[in-house]
Amino acid sequence: MISSSEEFLELINSDNPAEYNRAGTESAPTSVWWNLIQEHPQMRVWVARNRTIPKEIIYHLSEDDDPIVRDAICSKYPLDMDIYILLSRDLDEGIRTRLTYNKGLPLAILKDMSEKDPSDFVRNQALEKYKQRVC
């Protein structure tokens, strides 16, 4: 378990692959994640990429101003339905496109994106992914 923000920062900056990988796979107290987000905002994407972050952190980062952070959240599954819906309506076309690759994305949302997304590219991508999963 990662016990502090300082430990997380050491892991992220480590040249040792085993240590570096711990930053993405080990849990930490919620207070550590909040501290990283608030005191080290450049680490938000790395927090988002951690496989163990709690739902409250996922919710917070799913509304982050930085599309790279939201993209990292798009890769997670399973997500709560309201997060899938929020990301399917993101203003950034790249985020919506990335979401179509999430294997946990409910088919109903994927179908909705294939029919109603404002972007031709996203609609086509969603339709392709929908057909792959249905067939």
Coordinates of N, CA and C in Angstrom, one line a residue:
M1 N 0.8 -1.2 0.0 CA 0.0 0.0 0.0 C 0.9 1.2 0.0
I2 N 0.5 2.2 -0.8 CA 1.2 3.5 -0.8 C 0.7 4.3 0.4
S3 N 1.6 4.8 1.2 CA 1.2 5.4 2.4 C 1.2 6.9 2.4
S4 N 1.8 7.5 1.4 CA 1.9 9.0 1.4 C 2.1 9.5 0.0
S5 N 1.8 10.8 -0.2 CA 2.0 11.5 -1.5 C 3.5 11.4 -1.9
E6 N 4.4 11.6 -0.9 CA 5.8 11.5 -1.2 C 6.2 10.2 -1.7
E7 N 5.6 9.1 -1.2 CA 6.0 7.8 -1.6 C 5.5 7.6 -3.1
F8 N 4.3 8.1 -3.4 CA 3.7 8.0 -4.7 C 4.6 8.7 -5.7
L9 N 5.1 9.9 -5.3 CA 5.9 10.7 -6.2 C 7.3 10.0 -6.4
E10 N 7.8 9.3 -5.4 CA 9.0 8.6 -5.6 C 8.8 7.4 -6.5
L11 N 7.7 6.7 -6.4 CA 7.4 5.6 -7.3 C 7.3 6.0 -8.7
I12 N 6.5 7.1 -9.0 CA 6.3 7.6 -10.3 C 7.6 8.0 -11.0
N13 N 8.5 8.5 -10.2 CA 9.8 9.0 -10.7 C 10.9 8.0 -10.7
S14 N 10.6 6.8 -10.3 CA 11.6 5.7 -10.1 C 12.0 5.2 -11.5
D15 N 13.3 4.8 -11.6 CA 13.8 4.2 -12.8 C 13.7 2.6 -12.7
N16 N 13.3 2.2 -11.5 CA 13.0 0.8 -11.2 C 11.6 0.4 -11.7
P17 N 11.5 -0.4 -12.7 CA 10.2 -0.8 -13.2 C 9.2 -1.3 -12.2
A18 N 9.7 -2.1 -11.3 CA 8.8 -2.7 -10.2 C 8.3 -1.6 -9.3
E19 N 9.1 -0.6 -9.0 CA 8.6 0.5 -8.2 C 7.7 1.4 -9.0
Y20 N 8.0 1.7 -10.2 CA 7.2 2.5 -11.1 C 5.8 1.9 -11.2
N21 N 5.8 0.6 -11.4 CA 4.5 -0.1 -11.6 C 3.6 -0.1 -10.4
R22 N 4.2 0.0 -9.2 CA 3.5 0.0 -8.0 C 2.6 1.3 -8.0
A23 N 3.0 2.4 -8.6 CA 2.3 3.6 -8.6 C 0.9 3.4 -9.3
G24 N 0.9 2.5 -10.2 CA -0.4 2.2 -11.0 C -1.2 1.1 -10.5
T25 N -0.7 0.3 -9.5 CA -1.4 -0.9 -9.1 C -1.7 -1.0 -7.6
E26 N -1.0 -0.2 -6.8 CA -1.3 -0.3 -5.4 C -2.2 0.8 -4.9
S27 N -3.0 0.4 -3.9 CA -3.9 1.3 -3.3 C -3.2 2.3 -2.4
A28 N -4.0 3.3 -2.0 CA -3.5 4.3 -1.0 C -4.8 4.9 -0.3
P29 N -4.6 5.4 0.9 CA -5.7 6.0 1.6 C -6.3 7.2 0.7
T30 N -7.5 7.4 0.8 CA -8.2 8.5 0.0 C -7.5 9.8 0.2
S31 N -7.1 10.0 1.5 CA -6.4 11.3 1.8 C -5.1 11.5 1.0
V32 N -4.4 10.4 0.6 CA -3.2 10.5 -0.2 C -3.6 11.0 -1.6
W33 N -4.7 10.4 -2.2 CA -5.1 10.8 -3.5 C -5.6 12.2 -3.5
W34 N -6.3 12.7 -2.5 CA -6.7 14.1 -2.5 C -5.6 15.0 -2.4
N35 N -4.6 14.6 -1.6 CA -3.4 15.5 -1.4 C -2.6 15.6 -2.7
L36 N -2.5 14.5 -3.4 CA -1.8 14.5 -4.7 C -2.6 15.5 -5.7
I37 N -3.9 15.3 -5.8 CA -4.7 16.1 -6.7 C -4.6 17.6 -6.3
Q38 N -4.6 17.9 -5.0 CA -4.6 19.3 -4.6 C -3.2 20.0 -4.6
E39 N -2.2 19.2 -4.1 CA -0.9 19.8 -3.9 C 0.0 19.5 -5.0
H40 N -0.3 18.5 -5.9 CA 0.6 18.2 -7.0 C -0.3 18.0 -8.2
P41 N -1.0 19.0 -8.7 CA -2.0 18.9 -9.8 C -1.4 18.2 -11.1
Q42 N -0.1 18.3 -11.3 CA 0.5 17.6 -12.4 C 0.4 16.1 -12.3
M43 N 0.1 15.6 -11.1 CA 0.0 14.1 -10.9 C -1.5 13.6 -11.1
R44 N -2.4 14.5 -11.5 CA -3.8 14.0 -11.6 C -3.9 12.9 -12.6
V45 N -3.2 13.0 -13.7 CA -3.3 11.9 -14.7 C -2.8 10.6 -14.2
W46 N -1.7 10.7 -13.4 CA -1.2 9.5 -12.8 C -2.1 8.9 -11.7
V47 N -2.8 9.8 -11.0 CA -3.8 9.3 -10.0 C -4.9 8.6 -10.8
A48 N -5.3 9.2 -11.9 CA -6.4 8.7 -12.7 C -6.0 7.3 -13.3
R49 N -4.8 7.1 -13.5 CA -4.3 5.8 -14.1 C -4.2 4.7 -13.1
N50 N -4.2 5.0 -11.8 CA -4.1 4.0 -10.8 C -5.3 3.1 -10.8
R51 N -5.1 1.8 -10.8 CA -6.2 0.9 -10.9 C -7.1 0.8 -9.6
T52 N -6.7 1.4 -8.5 CA -7.4 1.2 -7.3 C -8.0 2.4 -6.7
I53 N -8.0 3.5 -7.4 CA -8.6 4.7 -6.9 C -10.1 4.6 -6.5
P54 N -10.5 5.1 -5.4 CA -11.9 5.0 -5.0 C -12.9 5.8 -5.9
K55 N -14.1 5.4 -5.8 CA -15.1 6.0 -6.7 C -15.2 7.6 -6.5
E56 N -15.0 8.1 -5.3 CA -15.1 9.5 -5.1 C -14.0 10.2 -5.9
I57 N -12.8 9.6 -6.1 CA -11.7 10.2 -6.8 C -12.1 10.1 -8.3
I58 N -12.6 8.9 -8.7 CA -13.0 8.7 -10.1 C -14.0 9.8 -10.5
Y59 N -15.0 10.0 -9.7 CA -16.1 11.0 -9.9 C -15.4 12.4 -10.1
H60 N -14.5 12.8 -9.2 CA -13.9 14.1 -9.3 C -13.1 14.2 -10.5
L61 N -12.3 13.2 -10.9 CA -11.4 13.3 -12.0 C -12.2 13.2 -13.4
S62 N -13.4 12.6 -13.3 CA -14.2 12.5 -14.6 C -14.7 13.9 -15.0
E63 N -14.6 14.9 -14.2 CA -15.0 16.2 -14.5 C -13.8 17.2 -14.6
D64 N -12.6 16.6 -14.6 CA -11.3 17.4 -14.6 C -11.3 18.3 -15.9
D65 N -10.7 19.4 -15.8 CA -10.5 20.3 -16.9 C -9.6 19.8 -18.0
D66 N -8.7 18.9 -17.6 CA -7.7 18.4 -18.5 C -8.2 17.1 -19.2
P67 N -8.4 17.2 -20.5 CA -8.9 16.0 -21.2 C -8.0 14.8 -21.1
I68 N -6.7 14.9 -20.8 CA -5.9 13.8 -20.6 C -6.3 13.0 -19.4
V69 N -6.7 13.7 -18.4 CA -7.1 13.1 -17.1 C -8.4 12.4 -17.4
R70 N -9.4 13.0 -18.1 CA -10.6 12.4 -18.4 C -10.4 11.2 -19.3
D71 N -9.5 11.2 -20.2 CA -9.2 10.1 -21.0 C -8.7 8.9 -20.2
A72 N -7.9 9.2 -19.2 CA -7.5 8.1 -18.3 C -8.6 7.5 -17.5
I73 N -9.6 8.3 -17.2 CA -10.8 7.7 -16.5 C -11.6 6.9 -17.5
C74 N -11.7 7.3 -18.8 CA -12.4 6.6 -19.8 C -11.9 5.1 -19.9
S75 N -10.7 4.9 -19.6 CA -10.1 3.6 -19.7 C -10.5 2.6 -18.6
K76 N -11.0 3.1 -17.6 CA -11.4 2.3 -16.4 C -12.7 1.6 -16.6
Y77 N -12.8 0.4 -16.1 CA -14.0 -0.3 -16.0 C -14.0 -1.3 -14.9
P78 N -15.1 -1.6 -14.3 CA -16.4 -0.9 -14.6 C -16.4 0.5 -14.0
L79 N -17.2 1.3 -14.6 CA -17.5 2.6 -14.0 C -19.0 2.6 -13.7
D80 N -19.3 3.6 -12.8 CA -20.8 3.7 -12.5 C -21.5 4.3 -13.7
M81 N -22.7 3.9 -13.9 CA -23.5 4.3 -15.0 C -23.5 5.9 -15.2
D82 N -23.6 6.6 -14.2 CA -23.6 8.1 -14.4 C -22.3 8.6 -14.9
I83 N -21.2 7.9 -14.6 CA -19.9 8.3 -15.1 C -19.8 8.0 -16.6
Y84 N -20.3 6.8 -17.0 CA -20.4 6.5 -18.4 C -21.2 7.5 -19.2
I85 N -22.4 7.9 -18.6 CA -23.2 8.9 -19.3 C -22.5 10.2 -19.4
L86 N -21.9 10.7 -18.3 CA -21.2 11.9 -18.3 C -20.1 12.0 -19.4
L87 N -19.3 10.9 -19.4 CA -18.2 10.9 -20.4 C -18.8 10.7 -21.8
S88 N -19.9 10.1 -22.0 CA -20.5 10.0 -23.4 C -21.0 11.3 -23.9
R89 N -21.1 12.3 -23.0 CA -21.6 13.6 -23.4 C -20.5 14.6 -23.2
D90 N -19.3 14.2 -23.0 CA -18.1 15.1 -22.9 C -18.0 16.0 -24.1
L91 N -17.6 17.3 -23.9 CA -17.5 18.2 -25.0 C -16.3 17.8 -25.9
D92 N -15.4 17.1 -25.4 CA -14.2 16.7 -26.2 C -14.5 15.5 -27.0
E93 N -14.4 15.6 -28.3 CA -14.7 14.5 -29.2 C -13.8 13.3 -28.9
G94 N -12.5 13.6 -28.6 CA -11.6 12.5 -28.3 C -11.9 11.7 -27.1
I95 N -12.5 12.3 -26.1 CA -13.0 11.6 -24.9 C -14.1 10.7 -25.3
R96 N -15.0 11.2 -26.0 CA -16.2 10.3 -26.4 C -15.7 9.2 -27.3
T97 N -14.8 9.5 -28.2 CA -14.2 8.4 -29.0 C -13.5 7.3 -28.2
R98 N -12.7 7.8 -27.2 CA -12.0 6.9 -26.4 C -12.9 6.0 -25.6
L99 N -14.0 6.6 -25.1 CA -15.0 5.9 -24.4 C -15.6 4.7 -25.1
T100 N -15.7 4.8 -26.5 CA -16.3 3.7 -27.3 C -15.4 2.4 -27.2
Y101 N -14.1 2.6 -26.8 CA -13.2 1.4 -26.6 C -13.3 0.8 -25.2
N102 N -14.1 1.4 -24.3 CA -14.2 0.8 -23.0 C -15.1 -0.4 -23.0
K103 N -14.6 -1.5 -22.7 CA -15.3 -2.8 -22.8 C -16.5 -2.9 -21.8
G104 N -16.4 -2.0 -20.8 CA -17.5 -2.0 -19.8 C -18.6 -1.1 -20.2
L105 N -18.5 -0.3 -21.2 CA -19.5 0.7 -21.6 C -20.8 0.0 -22.0
P106 N -21.9 0.3 -21.3 CA -23.1 -0.4 -21.6 C -23.5 -0.2 -23.0
L107 N -24.1 -1.3 -23.6 CA -24.5 -1.3 -25.0 C -25.5 -0.2 -25.3
A108 N -26.4 0.1 -24.3 CA -27.4 1.1 -24.5 C -26.7 2.5 -24.8
I109 N -25.7 2.8 -24.0 CA -25.0 4.0 -24.2 C -24.2 4.1 -25.5
L110 N -23.6 2.9 -25.8 CA -22.9 2.9 -27.1 C -23.8 3.0 -28.3
K111 N -25.0 2.4 -28.2 CA -26.0 2.6 -29.3 C -26.5 4.0 -29.4
D112 N -26.7 4.6 -28.2 CA -27.2 6.0 -28.2 C -26.1 6.9 -28.8
M113 N -24.8 6.7 -28.5 CA -23.8 7.4 -29.1 C -23.7 7.3 -30.6
S114 N -24.0 6.0 -31.1 CA -23.9 5.8 -32.5 C -25.1 6.5 -33.3
E115 N -26.1 6.8 -32.5 CA -27.3 7.5 -33.2 C -27.3 9.0 -33.0
K116 N -26.8 9.5 -31.8 CA -27.1 10.8 -31.4 C -25.8 11.7 -31.2
D117 N -24.6 11.1 -31.3 CA -23.5 12.0 -31.0 C -23.4 13.1 -32.1
P118 N -23.0 14.3 -31.7 CA -22.9 15.4 -32.7 C -21.8 15.2 -33.7
S119 N -20.9 14.3 -33.4 CA -19.7 14.1 -34.4 C -20.0 12.9 -35.2
D120 N -19.8 13.1 -36.6 CA -19.9 11.9 -37.5 C -18.9 10.9 -37.1
F121 N -17.6 11.3 -36.8 CA -16.6 10.4 -36.5 C -17.0 9.5 -35.2
V122 N -17.4 10.2 -34.2 CA -17.8 9.4 -33.0 C -19.0 8.5 -33.2
R123 N -20.0 9.0 -34.0 CA -21.1 8.1 -34.3 C -20.7 6.9 -35.0
N124 N -19.8 7.1 -36.0 CA -19.3 5.9 -36.8 C -18.5 5.0 -35.9
Q125 N -17.6 5.6 -35.1 CA -16.8 4.7 -34.2 C -17.7 3.9 -33.2
A126 N -18.7 4.6 -32.7 CA -19.6 4.0 -31.7 C -20.4 2.9 -32.5
L127 N -20.8 3.1 -33.7 CA -21.6 2.1 -34.4 C -20.7 0.9 -34.7
E128 N -19.5 1.1 -35.1 CA -18.5 0.0 -35.3 C -18.3 -0.8 -34.1
K129 N -18.1 -0.2 -33.0 CA -17.9 -0.9 -31.7 C -19.2 -1.6 -31.3
Y130 N -20.3 -1.0 -31.5 CA -21.6 -1.6 -31.2 C -21.8 -2.9 -32.0
K131 N -21.5 -2.8 -33.2 CA -21.7 -4.0 -34.1 C -20.7 -5.1 -33.7
Q132 N -19.5 -4.7 -33.3 CA -18.5 -5.7 -32.9 C -19.0 -6.5 -31.6
R133 N -19.6 -5.7 -30.7 CA -20.0 -6.3 -29.5 C -21.4 -7.1 -29.6
V134 N -22.2 -6.7 -30.5 CA -23.5 -7.4 -30.6 C -23.4 -8.7 -31.4
C135 N -22.5 -8.6 -32.4 CA -22.4 -9.8 -33.3 C -21.5 -10.9 -32.8

